[in-house]
XYZ file of N, CA, C and O in Angstrom:
464
model
N 29.548 -29.210 20.821
C 30.333 -29.456 19.630
C 31.539 -28.519 19.639
O 31.397 -27.323 19.823
N 32.711 -29.078 19.426
C 33.939 -28.299 19.375
C 34.358 -28.121 17.930
O 34.341 -29.066 17.147
N 34.755 -26.904 17.581
C 35.315 -26.637 16.256
C 36.782 -26.289 16.452
O 37.107 -25.345 17.175
N 37.622 -27.059 15.832
C 39.058 -26.834 15.965
C 39.512 -25.742 15.003
O 39.031 -25.639 13.877
N 40.469 -24.942 15.447
C 40.998 -23.848 14.638
C 41.566 -24.370 13.328
O 41.384 -23.773 12.267
N 42.189 -25.525 13.354
C 42.789 -26.068 12.129
C 41.737 -26.415 11.072
O 42.029 -26.509 9.897
N 40.466 -26.581 11.489
C 39.387 -26.917 10.553
C 38.635 -25.681 10.037
O 37.808 -25.793 9.140
N 38.902 -24.538 10.608
C 38.167 -23.321 10.232
C 39.022 -22.422 9.349
O 40.251 -22.438 9.431
N 38.377 -21.652 8.492
C 39.081 -20.671 7.674
C 38.109 -19.573 7.252
O 36.904 -19.743 7.306
N 38.656 -18.457 6.831
C 37.860 -17.341 6.328
C 38.077 -17.262 4.830
O 39.222 -17.260 4.369
N 36.974 -17.219 4.072
C 37.055 -17.126 2.625
C 36.403 -15.833 2.156
O 35.426 -15.378 2.736
N 36.945 -15.276 1.101
C 36.335 -14.114 0.465
C 35.423 -14.624 -0.651
O 35.836 -15.421 -1.482
N 34.175 -14.176 -0.633
C 33.222 -14.576 -1.666
C 32.642 -13.319 -2.310
O 32.649 -12.239 -1.726
N 32.171 -13.472 -3.512
C 31.554 -12.323 -4.177
C 30.041 -12.490 -4.157
O 29.514 -13.598 -4.149
N 29.357 -11.358 -4.153
C 27.901 -11.335 -4.103
C 27.414 -10.395 -5.191
O 27.956 -9.305 -5.372
N 26.391 -10.827 -5.926
C 25.772 -9.950 -6.916
C 24.668 -9.148 -6.251
O 23.789 -9.711 -5.604
N 24.733 -7.839 -6.385
C 23.674 -6.958 -5.890
C 23.089 -6.239 -7.090
O 23.820 -5.617 -7.868
N 21.774 -6.351 -7.255
C 21.090 -5.706 -8.367
C 20.542 -4.368 -7.875
O 19.654 -4.322 -7.031
N 21.111 -3.284 -8.371
C 20.656 -1.937 -7.987
C 19.901 -1.338 -9.158
O 20.350 -1.399 -10.302
N 18.754 -0.774 -8.881
C 17.957 -0.119 -9.905
C 18.478 1.304 -10.079
O 18.524 2.073 -9.119
N 18.921 1.619 -11.288
C 19.470 2.952 -11.549
C 18.642 3.674 -12.606
O 18.062 3.065 -13.499
N 18.590 4.984 -12.488
C 17.938 5.869 -13.442
C 18.993 6.871 -13.900
O 19.556 7.595 -13.076
N 19.280 6.902 -15.191
C 20.328 7.778 -15.735
C 21.647 7.635 -14.970
O 22.318 8.616 -14.653
N 21.996 6.399 -14.626
C 23.273 6.129 -13.970
C 23.295 6.343 -12.470
O 24.293 6.074 -11.826
N 22.194 6.825 -11.878
C 22.143 7.045 -10.425
C 21.158 6.058 -9.810
O 20.099 5.798 -10.372
N 21.520 5.555 -8.633
C 20.665 4.576 -7.974
C 19.328 5.204 -7.601
O 19.264 6.316 -7.075
N 18.246 4.481 -7.922
C 16.905 4.960 -7.584
C 16.791 5.113 -6.071
O 17.284 4.281 -5.312
N 16.125 6.156 -5.639
C 15.897 6.401 -4.219
C 14.468 6.021 -3.858
O 13.616 5.848 -4.734
N 14.204 5.921 -2.552
C 12.834 5.663 -2.098
C 11.890 6.768 -2.553
O 10.742 6.503 -2.902
N 12.378 8.003 -2.553
C 11.530 9.127 -2.972
C 11.097 8.966 -4.428
O 9.939 9.220 -4.769
N 12.005 8.532 -5.283
C 11.662 8.318 -6.692
C 10.737 7.103 -6.821
O 9.764 7.126 -7.560
N 11.024 6.038 -6.083
C 10.172 4.848 -6.114
C 8.731 5.211 -5.760
O 7.793 4.777 -6.423
N 8.548 6.020 -4.723
C 7.197 6.406 -4.291
C 6.472 7.233 -5.346
O 5.245 7.278 -5.354
N 7.220 7.892 -6.238
C 6.595 8.706 -7.277
C 6.143 7.895 -8.486
O 5.393 8.390 -9.320
N 6.587 6.636 -8.579
C 6.110 5.800 -9.682
C 4.607 5.570 -9.518
O 4.115 5.384 -8.405
N 3.881 5.593 -10.625
C 2.458 5.283 -10.565
C 2.289 3.847 -10.111
O 3.049 2.959 -10.507
N 1.278 3.621 -9.261
C 1.005 2.264 -8.796
C -0.097 1.672 -9.665
O -1.177 2.234 -9.776
N 0.204 0.543 -10.273
C -0.713 -0.086 -11.209
C -0.419 -1.577 -11.222
O 0.736 -1.985 -11.120
N -1.466 -2.397 -11.335
C -1.267 -3.848 -11.379
C -0.884 -4.264 -12.792
O -1.552 -3.901 -13.752
N 0.195 -5.038 -12.929
C 0.623 -5.436 -14.268
C -0.190 -6.605 -14.810
O -0.814 -7.347 -14.065
N -0.148 -6.744 -16.108
C -0.610 -7.963 -16.763
C 0.626 -8.834 -16.897
O 1.558 -8.480 -17.618
N 0.651 -9.927 -16.192
C 1.867 -10.747 -16.180
C 2.080 -11.471 -17.506
O 3.131 -12.050 -17.729
N 1.090 -11.413 -18.385
C 1.243 -12.015 -19.715
C 2.012 -11.101 -20.660
O 2.767 -11.566 -21.498
N 1.820 -9.776 -20.518
C 2.423 -8.845 -21.480
C 3.421 -7.874 -20.856
O 4.291 -7.366 -21.554
N 3.302 -7.576 -19.569
C 4.194 -6.621 -18.916
C 5.404 -7.353 -18.332
O 5.384 -8.555 -18.125
N 6.469 -6.609 -18.031
C 7.727 -7.195 -17.565
C 7.988 -6.776 -16.114
O 8.110 -5.585 -15.822
N 8.065 -7.762 -15.230
C 8.411 -7.490 -13.824
C 9.927 -7.402 -13.737
O 10.637 -8.340 -14.091
N 10.431 -6.242 -13.293
C 11.879 -6.053 -13.153
C 12.401 -6.720 -11.890
O 13.500 -7.221 -11.861
N 11.620 -6.656 -10.791
C 12.065 -7.282 -9.553
C 11.302 -6.796 -8.341
O 10.462 -5.905 -8.433
N 11.638 -7.407 -7.196
C 11.031 -7.056 -5.907
C 11.840 -5.948 -5.244
O 13.035 -5.832 -5.452
N 11.166 -5.164 -4.418
C 11.812 -4.087 -3.669
C 11.425 -4.243 -2.200
O 10.248 -4.433 -1.891
N 12.426 -4.194 -1.307
C 12.125 -4.203 0.130
C 11.716 -2.791 0.532
O 12.564 -1.909 0.698
N 10.429 -2.597 0.663
C 9.911 -1.264 0.975
C 8.582 -1.428 1.680
O 7.722 -2.179 1.225
N 8.420 -0.769 2.792
C 7.127 -0.746 3.475
C 6.932 0.629 4.097
O 7.882 1.261 4.540
N 5.697 1.072 4.075
C 5.363 2.355 4.686
C 3.969 2.278 5.297
O 3.371 1.205 5.367
N 3.430 3.403 5.701
C 2.123 3.406 6.369
C 0.981 3.028 5.435
O -0.114 2.733 5.877
N 1.225 3.025 4.123
C 0.191 2.637 3.173
C 0.133 1.125 2.948
O -0.742 0.640 2.241
N 1.075 0.387 3.520
C 1.092 -1.061 3.317
C -0.132 -1.701 3.964
O -0.637 -1.215 4.984
N -0.602 -2.805 3.383
C -1.827 -3.428 3.890
C -1.645 -4.003 5.291
O -0.616 -4.594 5.604
N -2.661 -3.803 6.118
C -2.655 -4.324 7.487
C -4.021 -4.940 7.794
O -5.015 -4.620 7.158
N -4.018 -5.823 8.781
C -5.274 -6.346 9.315
C -5.695 -5.386 10.415
O -4.971 -5.180 11.393
N -6.842 -4.771 10.233
C -7.303 -3.801 11.216
C -7.825 -4.517 12.457
O -8.434 -5.584 12.360
N -7.602 -3.912 13.622
C -8.055 -4.551 14.857
C -9.574 -4.515 14.980
O -10.240 -3.628 14.449
N -10.097 -5.494 15.692
C -11.529 -5.529 15.982
C -11.863 -4.500 17.059
O -12.884 -3.834 16.990
N -10.978 -4.387 18.022
C -11.179 -3.441 19.121
C -10.080 -2.397 19.112
O -8.971 -2.649 18.647
N -10.368 -1.225 19.636
C -9.431 -0.105 19.598
C -8.104 -0.402 20.289
O -7.063 0.076 19.876
N -8.112 -1.201 21.342
C -6.880 -1.472 22.097
C -5.997 -2.533 21.430
O -4.859 -2.725 21.832
N -6.495 -3.196 20.388
C -5.705 -4.216 19.715
C -4.750 -3.589 18.705
O -4.985 -2.509 18.191
N -3.670 -4.318 18.416
C -2.658 -3.834 17.462
C -3.073 -4.157 16.029
O -3.811 -5.095 15.784
N -2.549 -3.373 15.090
C -2.671 -3.699 13.669
C -1.586 -4.712 13.343
O -0.488 -4.658 13.883
N -1.892 -5.640 12.447
C -0.902 -6.625 12.016
C -0.705 -6.508 10.513
O -1.675 -6.426 9.763
N 0.543 -6.508 10.072
C 0.788 -6.389 8.629
C 0.315 -7.633 7.884
O 0.409 -8.741 8.393
N -0.199 -7.419 6.702
C -0.542 -8.510 5.807
C 0.706 -8.805 4.988
O 1.368 -7.887 4.499
N 1.033 -10.083 4.833
C 2.218 -10.431 4.060
C 2.028 -9.960 2.624
O 0.985 -10.189 2.009
N 3.029 -9.261 2.116
C 2.926 -8.684 0.776
C 4.322 -8.451 0.210
O 5.311 -8.549 0.931
N 4.371 -8.164 -1.099
C 5.638 -7.859 -1.761
C 5.439 -6.627 -2.636
O 4.341 -6.379 -3.137
N 6.516 -5.866 -2.815
C 6.513 -4.675 -3.665
C 7.354 -4.959 -4.910
O 8.410 -5.588 -4.817
N 6.905 -4.447 -6.052
C 7.576 -4.713 -7.316
C 7.754 -3.450 -8.140
O 6.997 -2.490 -7.994
N 8.747 -3.480 -9.010
C 8.890 -2.501 -10.096
C 8.677 -3.297 -11.373
O 9.210 -4.402 -11.519
N 7.878 -2.750 -12.273
C 7.600 -3.454 -13.512
C 7.468 -2.479 -14.666
O 7.350 -1.271 -14.460
N 7.495 -3.018 -15.875
C 7.520 -2.197 -17.095
C 6.333 -2.516 -17.997
O 6.007 -3.672 -18.226
N 5.702 -1.453 -18.511
C 4.718 -1.566 -19.595
C 5.170 -0.588 -20.669
O 5.306 0.609 -20.411
N 5.423 -1.125 -21.850
C 5.960 -0.340 -22.963
C 7.222 0.376 -22.495
O 8.165 -0.266 -22.074
N 7.249 1.715 -22.482
C 8.465 2.452 -22.097
C 8.389 3.076 -20.708
O 9.194 3.948 -20.393
N 7.438 2.648 -19.879
C 7.262 3.265 -18.563
C 7.427 2.247 -17.442
O 7.105 1.071 -17.604
N 7.930 2.736 -16.301
C 8.050 1.913 -15.097
C 6.907 2.239 -14.144
O 6.454 3.386 -14.058
N 6.475 1.225 -13.412
C 5.400 1.353 -12.431
C 5.798 0.600 -11.173
O 6.714 -0.214 -11.182
N 5.072 0.859 -10.095
C 5.249 0.075 -8.874
C 3.946 -0.653 -8.598
O 2.887 -0.281 -9.108
N 4.046 -1.698 -7.784
C 2.879 -2.526 -7.515
C 3.085 -3.265 -6.210
O 4.200 -3.670 -5.883
N 2.025 -3.413 -5.443
C 2.047 -4.166 -4.195
C 1.122 -5.365 -4.353
O -0.040 -5.206 -4.713
N 1.645 -6.541 -4.092
C 0.865 -7.768 -4.184
C 0.691 -8.350 -2.795
O 1.669 -8.646 -2.113
N -0.561 -8.495 -2.363
C -0.843 -9.128 -1.075
C -0.846 -10.639 -1.239
O -1.270 -11.164 -2.275
N -0.377 -11.335 -0.214
C -0.397 -12.798 -0.242
C -1.854 -13.249 -0.257
O -2.673 -12.767 0.519
N -2.185 -14.181 -1.136
C -3.573 -14.646 -1.194
C -3.969 -15.429 0.062
O -3.110 -15.956 0.777
N -5.263 -15.479 0.296
C -5.781 -16.291 1.397
C -5.446 -17.758 1.147
O -5.197 -18.158 0.013
N -5.464 -18.539 2.196
C -5.051 -19.941 2.066
C -5.914 -20.720 1.082
O -5.464 -21.701 0.504
N -7.124 -20.310 0.838
C -8.007 -21.041 -0.080
C -7.931 -20.514 -1.519
O -8.524 -21.077 -2.419
N -7.202 -19.438 -1.747
C -7.047 -18.872 -3.091
C -5.848 -19.496 -3.799
O -4.985 -20.106 -3.174
N -5.781 -19.273 -5.093
C -4.677 -19.784 -5.906
C -3.392 -19.023 -5.561
O -3.367 -17.792 -5.582
N -2.319 -19.749 -5.270
C -1.032 -19.154 -4.893
C -0.020 -19.159 -6.038
O 1.144 -18.812 -5.835
N -0.436 -19.540 -7.235
C 0.502 -19.668 -8.356
C 1.248 -18.367 -8.616
O 2.478 -18.346 -8.714
N 0.525 -17.270 -8.733
C 1.134 -15.961 -9.007
C 2.092 -15.565 -7.887
O 3.197 -15.112 -8.133
N 1.640 -15.705 -6.644
C 2.462 -15.365 -5.475
C 3.762 -16.167 -5.483
O 4.854 -15.622 -5.321
N 3.641 -17.482 -5.676
C 4.818 -18.354 -5.645
C 5.798 -18.001 -6.763
O 7.010 -18.008 -6.557
N 5.281 -17.703 -7.939
C 6.146 -17.360 -9.069
C 6.870 -16.032 -8.824
O 8.060 -15.896 -9.075
N 6.140 -15.037 -8.309
C 6.730 -13.711 -8.109
C 7.702 -13.660 -6.930
O 8.545 -12.769 -6.865
N 7.614 -14.600 -6.011
C 8.590 -14.669 -4.920
C 9.992 -14.935 -5.471
O 10.980 -14.609 -4.829
N 10.073 -15.498 -6.661
C 11.361 -15.813 -7.285
C 11.979 -14.610 -8.000
O 13.107 -14.683 -8.465
N 11.240 -13.513 -8.106
C 11.754 -12.322 -8.801
C 13.005 -11.817 -8.089
O 13.107 -11.884 -6.865
N 13.946 -11.296 -8.872
C 15.185 -10.798 -8.284
C 14.911 -9.614 -7.359
O 13.986 -8.839 -7.577
N 15.716 -9.500 -6.318
C 15.591 -8.413 -5.361
C 16.380 -7.224 -5.880
O 17.564 -7.345 -6.198
N 15.720 -6.070 -5.974
C 16.376 -4.835 -6.448
C 16.653 -3.937 -5.253
O 15.800 -3.757 -4.391
N 17.849 -3.363 -5.205
C 18.195 -2.440 -4.132
C 17.983 -1.020 -4.602
O 18.401 -0.638 -5.690
N 17.313 -0.245 -3.762
C 17.142 1.177 -4.034
C 17.723 1.948 -2.857
O 17.731 1.460 -1.726
N 18.238 3.125 -3.123
C 18.898 3.914 -2.074
C 17.876 4.502 -1.116
O 16.765 4.836 -1.497
N 18.285 4.629 0.121
C 17.406 5.195 1.157
C 17.469 6.701 1.110
O 18.454 7.291 0.842
């Protein structure tokens, strides 16, 4: 397939980036890790958004034999609010035979950027 120069152009577009800030400063990974980890009640608590964050505490499938590798379990990290406090939470993807309603709904949560 040939693309002719006369058919191509460069456009400037804008992108919305949602950054989580505390007292006007962008939240860092160190501050995120200090949030208490607690599972929210999705009926009464408020999910602020997803965070791209993984560390050695993230869920993995342990190997059967010592020479096998560990494999990460698909999961998402969240920041959420109960009353006046923020918390963090990790949700593992349910097994194929479990209900995926919660997982599917939370995948739509906005992505929050935190500083490294």
